[in-house]
Coordinates of C-alpha atoms in Angstrom, one line a residue:
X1 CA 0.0 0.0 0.0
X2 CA 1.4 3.2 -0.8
X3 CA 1.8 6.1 1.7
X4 CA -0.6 9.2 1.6
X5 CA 0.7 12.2 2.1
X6 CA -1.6 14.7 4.5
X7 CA -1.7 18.3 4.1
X8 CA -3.1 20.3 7.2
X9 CA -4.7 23.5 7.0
X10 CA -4.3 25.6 10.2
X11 CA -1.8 25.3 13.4
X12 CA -5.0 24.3 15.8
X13 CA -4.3 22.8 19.0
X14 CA -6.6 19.9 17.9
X15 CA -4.0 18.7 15.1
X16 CA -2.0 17.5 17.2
X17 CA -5.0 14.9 19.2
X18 CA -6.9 14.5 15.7
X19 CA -3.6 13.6 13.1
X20 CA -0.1 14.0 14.8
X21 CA -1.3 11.4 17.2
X22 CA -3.2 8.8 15.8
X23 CA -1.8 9.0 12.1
X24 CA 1.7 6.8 14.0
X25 CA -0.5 4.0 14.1
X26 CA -1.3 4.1 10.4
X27 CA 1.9 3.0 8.2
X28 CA 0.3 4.1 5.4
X29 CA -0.8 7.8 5.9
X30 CA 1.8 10.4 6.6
X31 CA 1.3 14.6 7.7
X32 CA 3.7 15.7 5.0
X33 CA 2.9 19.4 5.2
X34 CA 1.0 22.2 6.9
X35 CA -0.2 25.8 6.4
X36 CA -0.8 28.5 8.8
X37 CA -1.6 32.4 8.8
X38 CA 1.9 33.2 8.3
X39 CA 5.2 31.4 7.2
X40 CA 6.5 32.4 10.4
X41 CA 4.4 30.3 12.3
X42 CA 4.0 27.6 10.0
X43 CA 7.0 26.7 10.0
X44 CA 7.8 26.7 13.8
X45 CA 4.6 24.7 14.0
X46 CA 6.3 22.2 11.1
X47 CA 9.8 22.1 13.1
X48 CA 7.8 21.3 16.5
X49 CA 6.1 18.3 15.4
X50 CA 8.3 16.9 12.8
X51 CA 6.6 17.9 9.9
X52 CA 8.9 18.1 6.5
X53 CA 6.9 21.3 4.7
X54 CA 5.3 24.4 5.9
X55 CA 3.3 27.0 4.1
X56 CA 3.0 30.5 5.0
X57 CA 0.0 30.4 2.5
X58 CA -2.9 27.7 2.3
X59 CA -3.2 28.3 -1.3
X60 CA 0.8 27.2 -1.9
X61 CA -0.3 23.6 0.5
X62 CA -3.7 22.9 -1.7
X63 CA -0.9 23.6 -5.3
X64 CA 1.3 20.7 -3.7
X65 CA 1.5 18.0 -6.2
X66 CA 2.6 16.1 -3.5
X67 CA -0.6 15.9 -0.9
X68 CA -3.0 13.6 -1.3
X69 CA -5.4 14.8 0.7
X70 CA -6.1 17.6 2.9
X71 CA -7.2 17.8 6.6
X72 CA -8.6 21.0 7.5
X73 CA -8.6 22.8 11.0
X74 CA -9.4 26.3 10.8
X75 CA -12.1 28.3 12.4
X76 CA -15.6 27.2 12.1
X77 CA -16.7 30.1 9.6
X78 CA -13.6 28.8 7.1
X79 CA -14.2 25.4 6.8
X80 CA -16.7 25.7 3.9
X81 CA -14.2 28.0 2.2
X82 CA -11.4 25.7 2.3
X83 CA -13.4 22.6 1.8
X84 CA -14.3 24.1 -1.6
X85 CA -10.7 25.5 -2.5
X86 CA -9.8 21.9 -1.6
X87 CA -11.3 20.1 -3.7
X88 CA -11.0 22.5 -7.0
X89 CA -7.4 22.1 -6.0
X90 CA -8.2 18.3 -6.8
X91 CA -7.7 17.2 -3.0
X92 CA -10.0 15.1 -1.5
X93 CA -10.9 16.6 2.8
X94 CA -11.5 15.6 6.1
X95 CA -12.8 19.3 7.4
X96 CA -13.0 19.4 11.0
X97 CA -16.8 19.5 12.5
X98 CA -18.8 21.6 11.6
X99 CA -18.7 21.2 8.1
X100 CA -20.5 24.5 7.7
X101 CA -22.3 26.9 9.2
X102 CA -25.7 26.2 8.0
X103 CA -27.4 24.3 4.7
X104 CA -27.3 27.5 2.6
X105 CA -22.9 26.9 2.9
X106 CA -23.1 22.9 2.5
X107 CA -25.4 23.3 -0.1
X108 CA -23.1 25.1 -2.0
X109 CA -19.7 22.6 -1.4
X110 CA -22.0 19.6 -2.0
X111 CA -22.5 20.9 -5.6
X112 CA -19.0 21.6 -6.3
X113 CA -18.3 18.1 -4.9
X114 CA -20.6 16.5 -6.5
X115 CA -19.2 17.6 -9.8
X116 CA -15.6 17.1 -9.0
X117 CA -16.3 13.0 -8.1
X118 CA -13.9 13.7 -4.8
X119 CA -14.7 12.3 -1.1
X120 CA -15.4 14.8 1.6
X121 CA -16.1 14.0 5.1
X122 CA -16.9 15.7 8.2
X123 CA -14.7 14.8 11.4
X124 CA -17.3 13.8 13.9
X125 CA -14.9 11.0 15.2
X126 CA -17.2 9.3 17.2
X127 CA -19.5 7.8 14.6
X128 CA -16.1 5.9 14.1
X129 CA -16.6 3.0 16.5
X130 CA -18.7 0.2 16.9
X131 CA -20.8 1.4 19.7
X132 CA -23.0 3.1 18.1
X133 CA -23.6 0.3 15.7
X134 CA -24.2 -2.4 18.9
X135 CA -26.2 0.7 20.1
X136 CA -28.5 0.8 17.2
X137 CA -29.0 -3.1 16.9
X138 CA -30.2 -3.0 20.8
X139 CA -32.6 -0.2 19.3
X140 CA -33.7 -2.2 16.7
X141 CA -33.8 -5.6 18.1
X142 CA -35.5 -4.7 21.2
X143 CA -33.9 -7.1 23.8
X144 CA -35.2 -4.5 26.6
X145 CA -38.7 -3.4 24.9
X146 CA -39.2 -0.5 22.9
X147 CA -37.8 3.2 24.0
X148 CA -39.2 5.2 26.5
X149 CA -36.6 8.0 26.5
X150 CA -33.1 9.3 25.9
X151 CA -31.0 11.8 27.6
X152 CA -27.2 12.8 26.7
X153 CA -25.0 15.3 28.4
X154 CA -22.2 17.0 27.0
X155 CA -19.6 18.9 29.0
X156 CA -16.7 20.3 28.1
X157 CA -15.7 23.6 30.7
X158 CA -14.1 26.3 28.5
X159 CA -12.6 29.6 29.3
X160 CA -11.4 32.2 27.0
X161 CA -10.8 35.2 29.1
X162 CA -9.5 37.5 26.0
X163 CA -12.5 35.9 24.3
X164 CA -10.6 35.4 20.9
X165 CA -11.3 31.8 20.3
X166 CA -13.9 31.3 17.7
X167 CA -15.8 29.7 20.4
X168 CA -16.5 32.6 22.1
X169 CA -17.3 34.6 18.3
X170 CA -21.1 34.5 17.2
X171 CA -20.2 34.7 13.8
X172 CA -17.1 32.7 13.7
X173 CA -19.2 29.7 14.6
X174 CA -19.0 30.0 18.4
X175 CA -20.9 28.7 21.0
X176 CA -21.6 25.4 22.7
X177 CA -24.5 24.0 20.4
X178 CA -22.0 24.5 17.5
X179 CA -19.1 23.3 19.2
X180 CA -20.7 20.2 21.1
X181 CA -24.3 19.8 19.8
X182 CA -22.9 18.4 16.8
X183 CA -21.9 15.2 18.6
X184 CA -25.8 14.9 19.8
X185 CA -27.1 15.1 16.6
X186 CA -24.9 12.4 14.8
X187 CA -25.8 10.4 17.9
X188 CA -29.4 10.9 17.4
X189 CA -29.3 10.8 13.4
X190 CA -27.3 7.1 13.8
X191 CA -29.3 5.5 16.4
X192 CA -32.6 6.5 15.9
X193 CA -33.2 8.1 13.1
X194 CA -34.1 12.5 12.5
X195 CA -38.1 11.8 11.6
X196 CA -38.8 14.3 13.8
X197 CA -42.7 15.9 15.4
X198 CA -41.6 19.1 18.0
X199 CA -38.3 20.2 18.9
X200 CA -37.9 22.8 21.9
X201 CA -34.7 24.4 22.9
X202 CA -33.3 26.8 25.9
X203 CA -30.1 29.1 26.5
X204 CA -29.8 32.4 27.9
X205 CA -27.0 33.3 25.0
X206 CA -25.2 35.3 27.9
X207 CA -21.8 33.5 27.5
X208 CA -19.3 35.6 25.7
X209 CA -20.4 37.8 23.0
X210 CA -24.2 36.7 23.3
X211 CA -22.9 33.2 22.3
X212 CA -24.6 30.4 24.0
X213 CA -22.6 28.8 26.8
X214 CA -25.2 26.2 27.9
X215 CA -27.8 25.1 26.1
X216 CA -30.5 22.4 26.4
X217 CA -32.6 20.8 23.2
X218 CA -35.4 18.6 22.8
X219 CA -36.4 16.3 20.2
X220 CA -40.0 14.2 19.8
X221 CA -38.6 11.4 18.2
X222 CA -40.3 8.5 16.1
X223 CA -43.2 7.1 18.3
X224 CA -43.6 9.6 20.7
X225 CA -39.8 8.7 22.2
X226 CA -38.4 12.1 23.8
X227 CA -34.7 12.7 23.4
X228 CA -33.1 15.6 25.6
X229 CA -29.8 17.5 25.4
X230 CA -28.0 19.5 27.6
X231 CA -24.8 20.8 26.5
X232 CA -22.3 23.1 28.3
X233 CA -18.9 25.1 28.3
X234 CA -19.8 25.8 31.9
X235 CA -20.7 22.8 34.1
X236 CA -18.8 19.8 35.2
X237 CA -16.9 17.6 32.2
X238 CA -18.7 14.6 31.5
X239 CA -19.8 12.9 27.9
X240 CA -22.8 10.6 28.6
X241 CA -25.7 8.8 26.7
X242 CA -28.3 7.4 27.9
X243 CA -30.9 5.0 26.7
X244 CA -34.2 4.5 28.6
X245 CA -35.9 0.9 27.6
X246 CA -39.1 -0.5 29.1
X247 CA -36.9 -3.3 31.3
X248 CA -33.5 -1.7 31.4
X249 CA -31.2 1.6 31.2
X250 CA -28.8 1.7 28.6
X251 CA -25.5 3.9 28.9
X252 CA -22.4 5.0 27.5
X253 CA -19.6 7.4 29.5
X254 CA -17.5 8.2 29.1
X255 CA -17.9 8.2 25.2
X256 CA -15.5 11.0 24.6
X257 CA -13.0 9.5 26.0
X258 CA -11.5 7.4 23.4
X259 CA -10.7 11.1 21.6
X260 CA -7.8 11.2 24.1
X261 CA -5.7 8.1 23.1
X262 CA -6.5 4.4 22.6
X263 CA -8.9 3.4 25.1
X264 CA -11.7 0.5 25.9
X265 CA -15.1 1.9 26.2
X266 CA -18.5 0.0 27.5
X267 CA -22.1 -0.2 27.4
X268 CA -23.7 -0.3 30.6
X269 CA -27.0 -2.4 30.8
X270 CA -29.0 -2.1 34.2
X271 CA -31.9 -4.0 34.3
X272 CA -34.7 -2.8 35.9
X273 CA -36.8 -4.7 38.5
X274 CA -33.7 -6.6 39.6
X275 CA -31.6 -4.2 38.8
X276 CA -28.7 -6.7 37.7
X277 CA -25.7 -4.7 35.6
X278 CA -23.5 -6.1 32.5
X279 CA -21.4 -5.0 30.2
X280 CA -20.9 -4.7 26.5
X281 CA -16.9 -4.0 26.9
X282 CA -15.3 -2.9 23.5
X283 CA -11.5 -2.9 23.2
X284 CA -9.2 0.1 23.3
X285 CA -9.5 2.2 20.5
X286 CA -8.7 5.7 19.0
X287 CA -11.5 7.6 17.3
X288 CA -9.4 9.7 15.4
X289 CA -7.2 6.6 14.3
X290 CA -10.5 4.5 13.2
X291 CA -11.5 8.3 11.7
X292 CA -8.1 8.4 9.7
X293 CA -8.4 4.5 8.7
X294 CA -11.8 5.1 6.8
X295 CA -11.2 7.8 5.3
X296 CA -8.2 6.5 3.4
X297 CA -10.1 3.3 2.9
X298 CA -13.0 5.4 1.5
X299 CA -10.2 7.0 -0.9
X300 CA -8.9 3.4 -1.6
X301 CA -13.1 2.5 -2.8
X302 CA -12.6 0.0 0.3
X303 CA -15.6 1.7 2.1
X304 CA -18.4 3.6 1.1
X305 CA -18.4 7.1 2.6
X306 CA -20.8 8.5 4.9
X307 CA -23.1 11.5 2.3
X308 CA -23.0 15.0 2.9
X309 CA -26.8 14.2 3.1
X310 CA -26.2 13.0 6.5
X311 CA -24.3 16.7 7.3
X312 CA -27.1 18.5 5.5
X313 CA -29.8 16.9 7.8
X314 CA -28.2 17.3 11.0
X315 CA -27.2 21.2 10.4
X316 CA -30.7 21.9 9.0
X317 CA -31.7 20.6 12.7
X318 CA -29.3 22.6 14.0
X319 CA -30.6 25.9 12.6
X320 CA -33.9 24.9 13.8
X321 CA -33.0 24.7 17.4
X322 CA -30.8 27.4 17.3
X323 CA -33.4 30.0 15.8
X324 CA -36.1 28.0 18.1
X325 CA -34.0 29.2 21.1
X326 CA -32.4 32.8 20.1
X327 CA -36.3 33.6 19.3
X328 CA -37.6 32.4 22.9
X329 CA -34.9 34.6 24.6
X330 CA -35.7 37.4 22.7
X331 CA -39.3 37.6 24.3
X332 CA -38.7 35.7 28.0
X333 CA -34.8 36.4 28.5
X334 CA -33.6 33.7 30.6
X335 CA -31.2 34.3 33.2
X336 CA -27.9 32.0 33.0
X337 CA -28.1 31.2 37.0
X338 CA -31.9 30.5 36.7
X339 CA -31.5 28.3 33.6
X340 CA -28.3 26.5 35.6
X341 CA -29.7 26.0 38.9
X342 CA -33.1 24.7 36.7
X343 CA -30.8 21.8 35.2
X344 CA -29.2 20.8 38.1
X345 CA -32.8 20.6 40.2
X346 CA -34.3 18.2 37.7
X347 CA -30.9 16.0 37.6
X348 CA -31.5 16.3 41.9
X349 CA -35.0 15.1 41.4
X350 CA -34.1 12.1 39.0
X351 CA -31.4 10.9 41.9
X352 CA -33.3 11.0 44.8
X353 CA -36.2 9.1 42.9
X354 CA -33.6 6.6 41.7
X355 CA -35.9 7.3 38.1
X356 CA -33.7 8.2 35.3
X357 CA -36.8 8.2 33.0
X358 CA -38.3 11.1 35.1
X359 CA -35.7 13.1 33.5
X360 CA -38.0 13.0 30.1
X361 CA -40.9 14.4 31.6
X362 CA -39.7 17.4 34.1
X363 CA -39.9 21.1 32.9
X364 CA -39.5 24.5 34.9
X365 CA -43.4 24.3 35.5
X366 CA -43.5 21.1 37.1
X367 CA -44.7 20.8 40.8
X368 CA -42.2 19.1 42.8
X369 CA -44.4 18.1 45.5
X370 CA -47.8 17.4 43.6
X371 CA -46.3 15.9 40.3
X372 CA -42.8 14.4 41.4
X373 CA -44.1 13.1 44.7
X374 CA -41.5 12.7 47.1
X375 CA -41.6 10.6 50.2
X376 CA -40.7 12.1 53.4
X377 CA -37.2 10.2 53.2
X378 CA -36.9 11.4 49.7
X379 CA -37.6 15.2 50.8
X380 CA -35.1 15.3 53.2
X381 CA -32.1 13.9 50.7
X382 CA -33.9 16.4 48.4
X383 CA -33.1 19.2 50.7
X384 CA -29.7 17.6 51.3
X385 CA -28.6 17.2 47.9
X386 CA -29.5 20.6 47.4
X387 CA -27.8 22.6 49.8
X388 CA -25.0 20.6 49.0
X389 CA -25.3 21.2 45.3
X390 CA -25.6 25.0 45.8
X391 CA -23.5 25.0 49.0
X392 CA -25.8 27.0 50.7
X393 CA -27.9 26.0 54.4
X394 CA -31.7 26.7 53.5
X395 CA -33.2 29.0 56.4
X396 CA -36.7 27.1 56.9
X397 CA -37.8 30.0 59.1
X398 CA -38.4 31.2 55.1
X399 CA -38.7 28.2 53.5
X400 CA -42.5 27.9 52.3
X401 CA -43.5 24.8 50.5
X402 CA -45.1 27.0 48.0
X403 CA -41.6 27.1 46.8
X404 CA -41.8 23.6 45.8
X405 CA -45.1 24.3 43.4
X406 CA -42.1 24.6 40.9
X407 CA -38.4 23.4 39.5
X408 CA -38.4 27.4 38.9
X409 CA -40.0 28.7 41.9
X410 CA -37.7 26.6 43.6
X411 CA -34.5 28.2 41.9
X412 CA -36.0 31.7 42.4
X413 CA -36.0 30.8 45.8
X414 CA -32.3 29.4 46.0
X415 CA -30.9 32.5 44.2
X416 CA -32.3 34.8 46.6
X417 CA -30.6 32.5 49.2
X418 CA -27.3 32.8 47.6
X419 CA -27.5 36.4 47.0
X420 CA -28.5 36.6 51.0
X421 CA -25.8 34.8 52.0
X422 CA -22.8 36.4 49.5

């Protein structure tokens, strides 16, 4: 098998996790060159990481008789640019995710590819391992009844203090949704399926220039099966889906973490009833590496390649929920704190009933006491888990249970405690 040469568009920290990295364990694919801004810093990016060219110009890489293909890591609002330039060049591209910005973008590149014959594929590396596919036979084959609900979260904390990341740029692509709601979507699209009824989504957009920094989504799913979201640059790490089935929970978490190196990942099945556990245990392996494998296999005609169809969906969805949620703040503004504090109640709520699935159904409205029903034991862990949570000691001298008639009321209530007590 011959060696491909790789040409790299942009000196991103990710490079190094997404190619430098995993392309050692492929003989056969090579980073023979990279691009930046200037030459300057090409080329001190090139003698860092052992790279033999460097290009103070992308348009002198994509000219390179010698790259076969071209990995692109540039800011969000480039990667349709460059994916186009790309392939007129005659490269086939792996372009970082997102491939665009929205359908109006993709639709444009999936013309020009479609008349230059040349693969292009999006780098969502997770839809690179078999746990999705072992996820979607469980879906299909229904060993634990039919679905009743799915929740993810996706965590990542990010800081940009000088706020020149392209996260942290509205029109650059920034935001959480963009940067991490991506990774929901494929998940969604591969497993179930994006026949869709309602969607509803949430942020307050108060994270750096109006971007949104956490942001929850909900889609109605094929029969009636809800499937929740909530993403964040601002809570506690974590990468988690879960799977409600009528006689057992279904989960995978860490799934990120096999974007980090050559690691085993698992399926968690929990029965319900006697709640016995197992495990689907995969081996360790690299998402980028697997990512890099079929994309030179695709090149080779070894595999078939995932469309652009599949990217033009899932962004089209992604416009939806963004413009569902930008136009709800514009008429009931939603305070980051509130919105927080909202979250973490309902995950409270789902703990102290031991009831995952309960997750599906809460909203800010809900009545904690009247709708939730907690025990008396239940209550008092409630409480617990709360101050705990919010590290605060609820005064009951003006605690009303009024304040439980809802998830909101009741995080009205806490931030007025905090505020007291700061």
């Amino acid at each position: 098998m011959s060696i491909k040469q790789i040409g790299v568009l942009g000196c991103a920290r990710i490079v190094e996790r997404a190619l430098l990295q995993p392309v050692r364990q492929l003989e056969h694919l090579n980073v023979y060159a990279v691009a930046g801004s200037s030459e300057q810093r090409a080329s001190a990016y090139a003698d860092q990481h052992g790279i033999a060219r460097s290009f103070g110009n992308y348009k002198e890489l994509l000219a390179c008789k010698e790259i076969d293909f071209v990995y692109i890591a540039l800011s969000n609002e480039l990667h349709q640019e460059w994916a186009i330039k790309a392939l007129q060049y005659g490269k086939p591209v792996l372009v970082e995710k997102p491939i665009c910005l929205n359908t109006e973008e993709l639709d444009e590149l999936m013309s020009v590819q479609s008349a230059v014959k040349l693969p292009v594929l999006e780098g969502l590396m997770v839809q690179h391992h078999p746990w999705q596919q072992e996820l979607r036979r469980i879906v299909e084959e229904r060993p634990y009844g039919c679905v009743t609900g799915v929740k993810s979260y996706i965590a990542v904390p990010f800081q940009d203090p000088q706020q020149l990341n392209y996260r942290s740029l509205p029109g650059c692509g920034g935001g959480v949704f963009y940067d991490l709601g991506c990774y929901w979507l494929q998940f969604i699209q591969a497993i179930f399926g994006l026949n869709l009824g309602w969607l509803n989504a949430q942020s307050a957009f108060d994270g750096p220039n109006g971007c949104d920094w956490s942001f929850r989504a909900e889609l109605n799913l094929a029969e009636g099966v809800r499937a929740e979201l909530l993403t964040s640059f601002e809570l506690s790490a974590g990468s988690r889906h879960t799977i409600e089935f009528e006689h057992a929970t279904v989960t995978v978490e860490p799934f990120f973490r096999p974007s980090f190196g050559s690691y085993k990942i698992a399926i968690r099945v929990q029965r319900k009833g006697n709640g016995e556990t197992e495990k689907i245990v995969f081996g360790a392996q690299n998402y980028f590496t697997n990512q890099l494998a079929f994309f030179s296999d695709v090149m080779d005609g070894l595999q078939v390649n995932i469309p652009l169809q599949d990217s033009f969906a899932r962004i089209e969805l992604l416009e939806k929920l963004l413009h569902n949620a930008r136009t709800k703040t514009q008429h009931h503004p939603v305070k980051k704190e509130a919105f927080l504090m909202i979250q973490i109640i309902m995950d409270i709520l789902c703990e102290v009933k031991n009831a995952p699935e309960l997750r599906a159904s809460l909203k800010p409205q809900t009545d904690i006491i009247q709708q939730v029903g907690l025990d008396s034991l239940q209550m008092i862990n409630f409480v617990l888990a709360i101050e705990d949570a919010f590290d605060l000691e609820i005064d009951f001298e003006t605690f009303d249970y009024e304040h439980m008639s809802s998830i909101e009321r009741l995080a009205g209530f806490l931030e007025r405690e905090k505020a007291a007590a700061s």
